[in-house]
CSV table of C-alpha atoms in Angstrom, one decimal:
chain,number,residue,atom,x,y,z
A,285,UNK,CA,111.5,93.0,69.5
A,286,UNK,CA,110.0,89.6,70.1
A,287,UNK,CA,106.7,90.4,68.4
A,288,UNK,CA,105.7,86.9,67.6
A,289,UNK,CA,106.8,85.4,70.9
A,290,UNK,CA,104.4,83.2,72.9
A,291,UNK,CA,103.2,85.3,75.8
A,292,UNK,CA,102.3,83.6,79.1
A,293,UNK,CA,100.9,85.7,82.0
A,294,UNK,CA,102.0,83.9,85.1
A,295,UNK,CA,100.1,86.0,87.6
A,296,UNK,CA,96.7,87.2,86.9
A,297,UNK,CA,93.7,87.1,89.3
A,298,UNK,CA,90.2,85.8,89.0
A,299,UNK,CA,87.9,88.0,91.1
A,300,UNK,CA,85.9,85.2,92.5
A,301,UNK,CA,82.7,86.1,94.4
A,302,UNK,CA,82.2,84.5,97.8
A,303,UNK,CA,78.6,83.5,97.1
A,304,UNK,CA,79.6,81.8,93.8
A,305,UNK,CA,82.1,79.8,95.8
A,306,UNK,CA,79.4,78.8,98.2
A,307,UNK,CA,77.8,76.8,95.4
A,308,UNK,CA,80.8,74.5,95.6
A,309,UNK,CA,80.7,73.9,99.3
A,310,UNK,CA,79.2,70.6,100.6
A,311,UNK,CA,75.6,71.1,101.6
A,312,UNK,CA,76.3,69.6,105.1
A,313,UNK,CA,79.0,72.2,105.8
A,314,UNK,CA,77.6,75.2,107.7
A,315,UNK,CA,80.0,77.4,105.8
A,316,UNK,CA,77.8,76.9,102.7
A,317,UNK,CA,75.0,78.9,104.2
A,318,UNK,CA,77.4,81.5,105.7
A,319,UNK,CA,79.2,82.1,102.4
A,320,UNK,CA,75.9,82.2,100.4
A,321,UNK,CA,74.7,85.0,102.6
A,322,UNK,CA,77.6,87.1,101.0
A,323,UNK,CA,78.7,88.5,104.4
A,324,UNK,CA,80.2,92.0,104.5
A,325,UNK,CA,83.4,90.6,106.0
A,326,UNK,CA,84.6,87.1,105.6
A,327,UNK,CA,88.4,87.7,105.3
A,328,UNK,CA,90.7,90.3,106.7
A,329,UNK,CA,90.1,93.7,105.0
A,330,UNK,CA,92.6,95.3,102.8
A,331,UNK,CA,92.7,99.0,103.2
A,332,UNK,CA,92.5,101.7,101.9
A,333,UNK,CA,91.1,101.7,98.3
A,334,UNK,CA,93.8,100.5,95.9
A,335,UNK,CA,92.3,102.1,92.9
A,336,UNK,CA,92.8,105.8,93.9
A,337,UNK,CA,89.1,106.0,94.8
A,338,UNK,CA,88.0,105.4,91.2
A,339,UNK,CA,90.7,107.1,89.3
A,340,UNK,CA,92.4,103.8,88.3
A,341,UNK,CA,89.7,102.1,86.3
A,342,UNK,CA,89.1,98.4,85.6
A,343,UNK,CA,85.9,97.3,84.0
A,344,UNK,CA,86.3,93.9,85.6
A,345,UNK,CA,85.6,95.5,88.9
A,346,UNK,CA,82.4,97.3,87.7
A,347,UNK,CA,80.4,94.1,87.7
A,348,UNK,CA,80.8,90.5,88.9
A,349,UNK,CA,83.6,88.8,86.9
A,350,UNK,CA,82.4,85.9,84.8
A,351,UNK,CA,84.3,83.1,83.2
A,352,UNK,CA,83.9,84.6,79.8
A,353,UNK,CA,85.8,87.7,81.0
A,354,UNK,CA,89.0,85.7,81.1
A,355,UNK,CA,89.2,85.6,77.3
A,356,UNK,CA,88.5,89.3,77.2
A,357,UNK,CA,91.4,89.9,79.6
A,358,UNK,CA,93.7,87.7,77.5
A,359,UNK,CA,92.8,89.7,74.4
A,360,UNK,CA,93.2,93.0,76.2
A,361,UNK,CA,96.7,92.0,77.5
A,362,UNK,CA,97.5,90.1,74.2
A,363,UNK,CA,98.6,87.0,76.1
A,364,UNK,CA,98.4,83.4,74.8
A,365,UNK,CA,98.1,81.7,78.1
A,366,UNK,CA,97.2,82.9,81.5
A,367,UNK,CA,97.7,81.6,85.0
A,368,UNK,CA,94.7,82.8,87.1
A,369,UNK,CA,95.4,82.9,90.8
A,370,UNK,CA,92.8,83.3,93.5
A,371,UNK,CA,92.0,86.8,94.5
A,372,UNK,CA,90.4,85.8,97.8
A,373,UNK,CA,93.5,83.9,98.9
A,374,UNK,CA,95.5,87.1,99.2
A,375,UNK,CA,93.3,88.0,102.2
A,376,UNK,CA,92.4,84.6,103.5
A,377,UNK,CA,96.1,83.9,104.0
A,378,UNK,CA,96.0,86.7,106.6
A,379,UNK,CA,93.3,85.0,108.7
A,380,UNK,CA,94.8,84.6,112.1
A,381,UNK,CA,91.9,82.7,113.7
A,382,UNK,CA,91.9,79.0,114.0
A,383,UNK,CA,88.7,78.2,112.0
A,384,UNK,CA,88.0,76.5,108.7
A,385,UNK,CA,87.5,79.6,106.5
A,386,UNK,CA,90.8,79.3,104.6
A,387,UNK,CA,90.3,75.6,104.0
A,388,UNK,CA,86.7,75.9,102.9
A,389,UNK,CA,87.5,78.9,100.6
A,390,UNK,CA,90.5,77.1,99.0
A,391,UNK,CA,88.6,73.9,98.2
A,392,UNK,CA,85.5,75.9,96.9
A,393,UNK,CA,87.9,78.0,94.7
A,394,UNK,CA,89.3,74.9,93.1
A,395,UNK,CA,85.9,73.3,92.5
A,396,UNK,CA,84.6,76.6,91.0
A,397,UNK,CA,87.6,77.2,88.9
A,398,UNK,CA,87.8,73.7,87.5
A,399,UNK,CA,84.1,73.7,86.8
A,400,UNK,CA,83.8,77.2,85.2
A,401,UNK,CA,87.1,78.9,84.4
A,402,UNK,CA,90.1,76.6,83.9
A,403,UNK,CA,90.4,75.5,80.3
A,404,UNK,CA,93.9,74.5,79.1
A,405,UNK,CA,92.6,74.3,75.5
A,406,UNK,CA,91.9,78.0,75.7
A,407,UNK,CA,95.2,78.6,77.6
A,408,UNK,CA,93.6,79.2,81.1
A,409,UNK,CA,95.2,77.7,84.1
A,410,UNK,CA,95.2,78.0,87.8
A,411,UNK,CA,97.2,77.1,90.9
A,412,UNK,CA,95.9,75.5,94.1
A,413,UNK,CA,95.6,78.2,96.9
A,414,UNK,CA,97.3,76.7,99.9
A,415,UNK,CA,95.7,77.4,103.3
A,416,UNK,CA,99.1,77.3,105.1
A,417,UNK,CA,97.3,77.4,108.4
A,418,UNK,CA,96.7,73.7,108.1
A,419,UNK,CA,99.5,71.8,106.3
A,420,UNK,CA,97.7,68.4,106.5
A,421,UNK,CA,94.6,69.9,104.8
A,422,UNK,CA,97.0,71.6,102.3
A,423,UNK,CA,98.5,68.2,101.3
A,424,UNK,CA,94.9,66.8,100.9
A,425,UNK,CA,94.2,69.7,98.5
A,426,UNK,CA,97.3,69.0,96.5
A,427,UNK,CA,96.5,65.3,96.4
A,428,UNK,CA,92.9,65.9,95.3
A,429,UNK,CA,93.5,68.6,92.7
A,430,UNK,CA,97.2,68.3,91.7
A,431,UNK,CA,96.6,66.0,88.8
A,432,UNK,CA,93.7,67.9,87.2
A,433,UNK,CA,94.2,69.3,83.8
A,434,UNK,CA,95.0,73.0,84.0
A,435,UNK,CA,96.3,72.9,87.6
A,436,UNK,CA,99.9,73.9,87.1
A,437,UNK,CA,101.2,74.9,90.6
A,438,UNK,CA,100.4,75.6,94.2
A,439,UNK,CA,100.3,79.0,95.6
A,440,UNK,CA,101.3,80.3,99.1
A,441,UNK,CA,100.8,83.9,100.0
A,442,UNK,CA,103.8,85.4,101.7
A,443,UNK,CA,102.0,87.6,104.2
A,444,UNK,CA,100.4,85.6,107.0
A,445,UNK,CA,102.4,82.5,107.6
A,446,UNK,CA,103.9,82.5,111.1
A,447,UNK,CA,106.3,80.8,111.6
A,448,UNK,CA,107.5,81.7,108.2
A,449,UNK,CA,107.5,79.3,105.3
A,450,UNK,CA,110.9,77.6,105.8
A,451,UNK,CA,109.6,76.1,109.0
A,452,UNK,CA,109.5,72.4,109.2
A,453,UNK,CA,105.7,72.4,109.7
A,454,UNK,CA,105.3,73.2,106.0
A,455,UNK,CA,107.7,70.4,104.8
A,456,UNK,CA,104.8,68.2,103.9
A,457,UNK,CA,103.4,70.8,101.6
A,458,UNK,CA,106.7,71.0,99.6
A,459,UNK,CA,106.9,67.2,99.6
A,460,UNK,CA,103.5,66.9,98.1
A,461,UNK,CA,104.1,69.6,95.5
A,462,UNK,CA,107.4,68.0,94.5
A,463,UNK,CA,105.8,64.6,94.2
A,464,UNK,CA,103.2,66.0,91.8
A,465,UNK,CA,105.8,68.0,89.9
A,466,UNK,CA,104.0,71.3,90.8
A,467,UNK,CA,106.0,74.5,91.3
A,468,UNK,CA,105.4,76.4,94.4
A,469,UNK,CA,104.4,80.1,93.8
A,470,UNK,CA,105.3,82.4,96.7
A,471,UNK,CA,103.0,85.3,96.0
A,472,UNK,CA,103.4,88.6,97.9
A,473,UNK,CA,100.8,90.0,100.2
A,474,UNK,CA,100.7,92.3,103.2
A,475,UNK,CA,99.8,95.8,102.0
A,476,UNK,CA,97.0,96.8,104.2
A,477,UNK,CA,97.5,100.2,105.7
A,478,UNK,CA,95.4,99.4,108.8
A,479,UNK,CA,97.0,96.0,109.4
A,480,UNK,CA,100.6,96.5,108.5
A,481,UNK,CA,103.6,95.1,110.3
A,482,UNK,CA,104.1,98.6,111.8
A,483,UNK,CA,101.1,100.7,112.9
A,484,UNK,CA,101.0,104.3,112.0
A,485,UNK,CA,102.0,104.7,108.3
A,486,UNK,CA,99.8,107.3,106.7
A,487,UNK,CA,99.5,106.3,103.1
A,488,UNK,CA,98.9,103.1,101.1
A,489,UNK,CA,102.0,103.9,99.0
A,490,UNK,CA,104.0,103.3,102.2
A,491,UNK,CA,102.5,100.0,103.2
A,492,UNK,CA,102.2,98.6,99.7
A,493,UNK,CA,105.7,99.4,98.3
A,494,UNK,CA,107.3,98.2,101.5
A,495,UNK,CA,104.8,95.4,102.5
A,496,UNK,CA,104.9,93.3,99.4
A,497,UNK,CA,108.7,93.5,99.4
A,498,UNK,CA,108.9,92.7,103.0
A,499,UNK,CA,106.7,89.7,102.9
A,500,UNK,CA,108.6,88.1,100.0
A,501,UNK,CA,111.9,89.0,101.6
A,502,UNK,CA,110.9,87.3,104.8
A,503,UNK,CA,109.8,84.1,103.1
A,504,UNK,CA,112.8,84.0,100.8
A,505,UNK,CA,115.1,84.3,103.8
A,506,UNK,CA,113.3,81.6,105.7
A,507,UNK,CA,113.2,79.2,102.7
A,508,UNK,CA,116.9,79.6,102.0
A,509,UNK,CA,118.3,79.6,105.6
A,510,UNK,CA,116.1,76.6,106.6
A,511,UNK,CA,117.4,74.7,103.6
A,512,UNK,CA,114.2,74.0,101.6
A,513,UNK,CA,116.1,73.8,98.3
A,514,UNK,CA,118.3,71.1,99.8
A,515,UNK,CA,115.4,69.3,101.3
A,516,UNK,CA,113.4,69.4,98.0
A,517,UNK,CA,116.0,69.8,95.2
A,518,UNK,CA,113.5,69.0,92.5
A,519,UNK,CA,111.0,71.6,93.6
A,520,UNK,CA,110.6,74.6,91.4
A,521,UNK,CA,110.2,77.8,93.4
A,522,UNK,CA,108.6,81.0,92.0
A,523,UNK,CA,108.4,84.4,93.6
A,524,UNK,CA,105.6,86.7,92.4
A,525,UNK,CA,104.6,90.3,92.8
A,526,UNK,CA,107.3,92.2,94.4
A,527,UNK,CA,109.4,93.2,91.4
A,528,UNK,CA,112.9,92.0,90.8
A,529,UNK,CA,115.6,94.7,91.4
A,530,UNK,CA,115.6,94.1,95.2
A,531,UNK,CA,116.5,90.5,94.8
A,532,UNK,CA,120.3,90.8,94.1
A,533,UNK,CA,120.6,93.7,96.6
A,534,UNK,CA,119.1,91.7,99.4
A,535,UNK,CA,120.9,88.5,98.5
A,536,UNK,CA,124.2,90.2,98.7
A,537,UNK,CA,123.3,91.1,102.3
A,538,UNK,CA,122.1,87.6,103.1
A,539,UNK,CA,125.3,86.1,101.6
A,540,UNK,CA,127.4,88.4,103.7
A,541,UNK,CA,125.7,87.2,106.9
A,542,UNK,CA,125.8,83.6,105.7
A,543,UNK,CA,129.6,83.8,105.4
A,544,UNK,CA,129.8,85.1,109.0
A,545,UNK,CA,127.3,82.6,110.5
A,546,UNK,CA,127.3,79.6,108.2
A,547,UNK,CA,126.7,77.1,111.0
A,548,UNK,CA,123.2,78.6,111.4
A,549,UNK,CA,122.2,77.2,108.0
A,550,UNK,CA,123.7,73.7,108.3
A,551,UNK,CA,121.8,72.3,105.3
A,552,UNK,CA,123.3,74.8,102.8
A,553,UNK,CA,126.3,73.8,100.8
A,554,UNK,CA,126.7,77.1,99.0
A,555,UNK,CA,125.8,80.8,99.4
A,556,UNK,CA,122.1,81.5,99.6
A,557,UNK,CA,122.3,83.5,96.4
A,558,UNK,CA,123.4,80.4,94.5
A,559,UNK,CA,120.2,78.7,95.4
A,560,UNK,CA,118.1,81.8,94.8
A,561,UNK,CA,119.7,82.1,91.4
A,562,UNK,CA,117.8,78.9,90.5
A,563,UNK,CA,114.4,80.3,91.6
A,564,UNK,CA,112.1,82.0,89.2
A,565,UNK,CA,110.8,85.6,89.6
A,566,UNK,CA,107.7,87.2,88.2
A,567,UNK,CA,108.7,90.6,87.0
A,568,UNK,CA,105.7,92.5,88.1
A,569,UNK,CA,105.5,95.3,89.3
A,570,UNK,CA,108.5,96.2,87.3
A,571,UNK,CA,110.3,99.1,88.8
A,572,UNK,CA,111.9,101.9,86.8
A,573,UNK,CA,115.5,101.9,87.8
A,574,UNK,CA,117.4,105.1,87.6
A,575,UNK,CA,119.9,103.6,85.2
A,576,UNK,CA,119.7,100.9,82.6
A,577,UNK,CA,123.1,99.5,83.4
A,578,UNK,CA,122.1,99.0,87.0
A,579,UNK,CA,118.9,97.3,85.8
A,580,UNK,CA,120.9,95.1,83.5
A,581,UNK,CA,123.4,94.1,86.2
A,582,UNK,CA,120.6,93.4,88.6
A,583,UNK,CA,119.0,90.9,86.2
A,584,UNK,CA,122.4,89.3,85.5
A,585,UNK,CA,123.1,89.0,89.2
A,586,UNK,CA,119.8,87.1,89.8
A,587,UNK,CA,120.5,84.5,87.1
A,588,UNK,CA,119.6,86.4,84.0
A,589,UNK,CA,116.6,86.1,81.6
A,590,UNK,CA,116.3,82.4,82.3
A,591,UNK,CA,114.9,83.0,85.7
A,592,UNK,CA,112.3,85.7,84.9
A,593,UNK,CA,108.6,85.3,84.1
A,594,UNK,CA,106.3,87.8,82.6
A,595,UNK,CA,103.4,88.5,85.0
A,596,UNK,CA,100.7,91.1,84.7
A,597,UNK,CA,98.8,91.0,88.1
A,598,UNK,CA,95.8,92.1,86.1
A,599,UNK,CA,93.2,93.3,87.0
A,600,UNK,CA,94.9,94.7,90.1
A,601,UNK,CA,95.8,98.4,90.2
A,602,UNK,CA,99.5,98.2,89.3
A,603,UNK,CA,99.4,95.7,86.5
A,604,UNK,CA,102.1,95.4,83.8
A,605,UNK,CA,101.3,94.6,80.1
A,606,UNK,CA,103.7,92.5,78.0
A,607,UNK,CA,105.4,95.6,76.6
A,608,UNK,CA,107.0,96.1,80.0
A,609,UNK,CA,109.3,93.3,78.8
A,610,UNK,CA,109.7,94.2,75.2
A,611,UNK,CA,110.6,97.7,76.0
A,612,UNK,CA,113.6,96.7,78.1
A,613,UNK,CA,116.3,97.9,75.7
A,614,UNK,CA,119.2,95.7,76.6
A,615,UNK,CA,117.3,92.4,76.3
A,616,UNK,CA,117.9,90.4,73.2
A,617,UNK,CA,114.9,89.1,71.2
A,618,UNK,CA,115.6,85.6,72.6
A,619,UNK,CA,115.8,86.9,76.1
A,620,UNK,CA,112.5,88.7,75.7
A,621,UNK,CA,110.9,85.5,74.4
A,622,UNK,CA,112.2,83.5,77.4
A,623,UNK,CA,110.7,86.0,79.8
A,624,UNK,CA,107.5,86.5,77.9
A,625,UNK,CA,106.6,82.8,77.7
A,626,UNK,CA,109.3,80.2,77.1
A,627,UNK,CA,110.4,80.0,80.8
A,628,UNK,CA,106.8,79.7,81.9
A,629,UNK,CA,106.1,76.9,79.4
A,630,UNK,CA,109.0,75.0,81.0
A,631,UNK,CA,108.4,75.8,84.7
A,632,UNK,CA,104.6,75.2,84.6
A,633,UNK,CA,104.8,72.5,82.0
A,634,UNK,CA,102.1,74.2,79.9
B,268,UNK,CA,158.7,83.5,116.0
B,269,UNK,CA,160.5,82.6,112.8
B,270,UNK,CA,160.6,78.9,112.1
B,271,UNK,CA,163.8,77.2,111.1
B,272,UNK,CA,164.0,75.9,107.5
B,273,UNK,CA,165.4,72.4,107.0
B,274,UNK,CA,165.3,69.9,104.1
B,275,UNK,CA,162.3,68.2,105.8
B,276,UNK,CA,160.4,71.5,105.7
B,277,UNK,CA,160.2,74.2,108.3
B,278,UNK,CA,160.7,73.1,111.8
B,279,UNK,CA,158.1,74.6,114.0
B,280,UNK,CA,159.2,73.2,117.2
B,281,UNK,CA,159.2,70.2,119.5
B,282,UNK,CA,156.0,68.1,119.3
B,283,UNK,CA,155.9,68.0,123.1
B,284,UNK,CA,155.4,71.7,123.1
B,285,UNK,CA,152.4,71.5,120.8
B,286,UNK,CA,149.9,69.3,122.6
B,287,UNK,CA,146.4,68.4,121.3
B,288,UNK,CA,144.2,71.5,121.4
B,289,UNK,CA,147.2,73.8,121.1
B,290,UNK,CA,148.4,76.0,118.3
B,291,UNK,CA,151.5,78.0,117.5
B,292,UNK,CA,151.8,80.9,115.2
B,293,UNK,CA,155.1,81.0,113.3
B,294,UNK,CA,156.5,83.1,110.4
B,295,UNK,CA,157.2,81.2,107.2
B,296,UNK,CA,158.6,83.2,104.2
B,297,UNK,CA,157.3,86.4,105.7
B,298,UNK,CA,153.8,85.0,106.3
B,299,UNK,CA,152.2,84.3,109.6
B,300,UNK,CA,151.1,80.7,109.7
B,301,UNK,CA,149.1,78.9,112.4
B,302,UNK,CA,150.1,75.4,113.2
B,303,UNK,CA,147.4,73.4,115.0
B,304,UNK,CA,147.4,70.0,116.8
B,305,UNK,CA,143.9,68.7,116.6
B,306,UNK,CA,143.6,65.4,118.4
B,307,UNK,CA,147.2,64.4,117.3
B,308,UNK,CA,146.7,65.6,113.7
B,309,UNK,CA,148.6,68.6,112.6
B,310,UNK,CA,147.3,71.4,110.4
B,311,UNK,CA,148.9,74.6,109.1
B,312,UNK,CA,147.0,77.6,107.7
B,313,UNK,CA,147.9,81.2,106.9
B,314,UNK,CA,146.9,83.5,109.7
B,315,UNK,CA,145.0,86.1,107.6
B,316,UNK,CA,141.3,86.1,106.9
B,317,UNK,CA,140.5,86.9,103.2
B,318,UNK,CA,137.5,88.9,104.5
B,319,UNK,CA,139.0,91.8,106.5
B,320,UNK,CA,142.5,90.5,107.2
B,321,UNK,CA,141.7,89.2,110.7
B,322,UNK,CA,143.9,86.7,112.6
B,323,UNK,CA,142.1,83.5,111.8
B,324,UNK,CA,144.5,81.4,113.8
B,325,UNK,CA,143.7,83.1,117.0
B,326,UNK,CA,140.1,81.8,116.7
B,327,UNK,CA,138.4,78.8,118.1
B,328,UNK,CA,139.4,75.5,116.5
B,329,UNK,CA,136.5,73.0,116.7
B,330,UNK,CA,134.8,70.5,114.5
B,331,UNK,CA,132.4,71.9,111.9
B,332,UNK,CA,128.7,71.7,112.7
B,333,UNK,CA,126.9,69.1,110.6
B,334,UNK,CA,123.2,69.3,110.1
B,335,UNK,CA,121.2,66.2,109.2
B,336,UNK,CA,117.5,66.2,108.3
B,337,UNK,CA,115.7,63.2,109.5
B,338,UNK,CA,112.7,63.8,107.2
B,339,UNK,CA,109.6,66.0,106.6
B,340,UNK,CA,108.4,67.8,109.7
B,341,UNK,CA,111.5,66.9,111.7
B,342,UNK,CA,114.0,69.3,113.2
B,343,UNK,CA,117.5,69.3,111.7
B,344,UNK,CA,119.8,67.3,113.9
B,345,UNK,CA,122.9,69.4,114.6
B,346,UNK,CA,126.2,68.0,115.9
B,347,UNK,CA,129.8,69.3,115.9
B,348,UNK,CA,131.3,66.3,114.1
B,349,UNK,CA,132.5,67.5,110.7
B,350,UNK,CA,136.0,68.5,109.6
B,351,UNK,CA,138.2,70.4,112.0
B,352,UNK,CA,137.9,74.1,111.5
B,353,UNK,CA,139.1,77.4,112.8
B,354,UNK,CA,136.9,80.5,113.0
B,355,UNK,CA,138.2,84.0,112.5
B,356,UNK,CA,137.5,85.9,115.8
B,357,UNK,CA,136.8,89.2,114.0
B,358,UNK,CA,133.6,88.2,112.1
B,359,UNK,CA,133.1,84.4,112.3
B,360,UNK,CA,134.4,83.3,108.9
B,361,UNK,CA,135.1,79.6,109.4
B,362,UNK,CA,137.7,77.6,107.5
B,363,UNK,CA,138.2,73.9,107.1
B,364,UNK,CA,141.7,73.2,108.4
B,365,UNK,CA,142.2,70.3,106.0
B,366,UNK,CA,141.4,72.3,102.8
B,367,UNK,CA,141.6,76.0,103.8
B,368,UNK,CA,138.1,76.4,102.3
B,369,UNK,CA,135.5,78.6,103.9
B,370,UNK,CA,133.0,76.1,105.5
B,371,UNK,CA,130.1,77.8,103.7
B,372,UNK,CA,131.6,78.5,100.4
B,373,UNK,CA,134.5,76.5,98.9
B,374,UNK,CA,135.2,79.3,96.4
B,375,UNK,CA,136.9,81.2,99.3
B,376,UNK,CA,140.1,79.6,100.3
B,377,UNK,CA,143.0,80.4,102.7
B,378,UNK,CA,146.4,78.8,101.9
B,379,UNK,CA,147.2,75.7,103.9
B,380,UNK,CA,150.4,73.7,104.3
B,381,UNK,CA,151.0,70.1,105.1
B,382,UNK,CA,152.1,69.8,108.7
B,383,UNK,CA,153.5,66.6,110.3
B,384,UNK,CA,155.6,65.3,113.1
B,385,UNK,CA,158.9,63.5,112.7
B,386,UNK,CA,161.4,62.4,115.3
B,387,UNK,CA,159.6,64.6,117.9
B,388,UNK,CA,159.7,67.7,115.7
B,389,UNK,CA,156.7,69.4,114.0
B,390,UNK,CA,157.4,70.4,110.5
B,391,UNK,CA,155.5,72.5,107.9
B,392,UNK,CA,156.2,71.6,104.3
B,393,UNK,CA,156.4,74.7,102.1
């Protein structure tokens, strides 16, 4: 077991408070007052309670999260470095209205995090939350914050963007990220029972287990078929928070359709799975496959240990600790070390 | 029909009977082979799709679609101007007539032969 391995958590969440973000909004912006008022609803709600109505416990949710809590989280998880992503972005990406909320929240998040939380010397990093609603503003964010110490990527939430993220309107986001050498993180979303793709499911387990998968599948499909890896060959692509075992299963279907309709993806020079085999995948939430040989073959089919990243999703309800990697019996010590931290060091240039 | 073997290859038939845009399916060494005239250039490919065994050579023979990306934010420009291809009518697998490779994955190949015209006869070299 890779006991002394460097451990990098590539997907944890800072539970930023809206009124704290307000302090970082320009005083001439009406949204400063609106956010400071700590309104009941500012982004689409995410229902129902993810924490089994109090049975899943996180002390970080009992009180307002403070920057010093990050070191506590790192100690608790026993990780050396942590990539903190915006908690608010998961819901602001689902804003369908044409107003400035996502842009204001994204910029305020970056100012707040750089001022109070991000600290590369202590192993604390973040990624720029991209308000996909406005690609030009997104590029400005990347230009403004992409060179800051501790900013190691840009993050798009996979629920919300319509048209999906392979559409040409987002090209300039990928161009800006590639120029800055920042990986693009495609982070799952879309689990709300009351605002799911299909109305009428009865339980959160239905909308969450399906929704996170569905959102990432949709964007993976769009990116591949629209040729983003051919348009931006130096761009590192990372998928987060929908587990991993679905990837080879879905890609075999996509490959089969590609071979029947290859003229519909004219930028591709090889099967979609060959491109997707060069993407990186956060392991969380790691499923429990019925057979280890199936699990092992799944990992091999998606590019092997070189393409996987440890991710906790802490403090969210279904987080995975690092032993989720070290307890996988067929991984060698060197493969465990890659997944726990070495791959992340390379991809995020930590 | 079974093509006639000669020292120049297998004689498929008279060139005047295989005009541009036409194809003929012949049997060579027990295999069905499609011989195509594409704008005066001859191609020959085995008439069996490696996918499900479909009759490739009964499919449409057109130039491959080429996509060119003008730059960020632009639509991909599409034009049928690539290599000549034939598409299996069963499921759409498309093959480059020059190489026999699947147009989306060159690890999948169908056997091709050199085809040419000499003295008014179209031959396939085995």
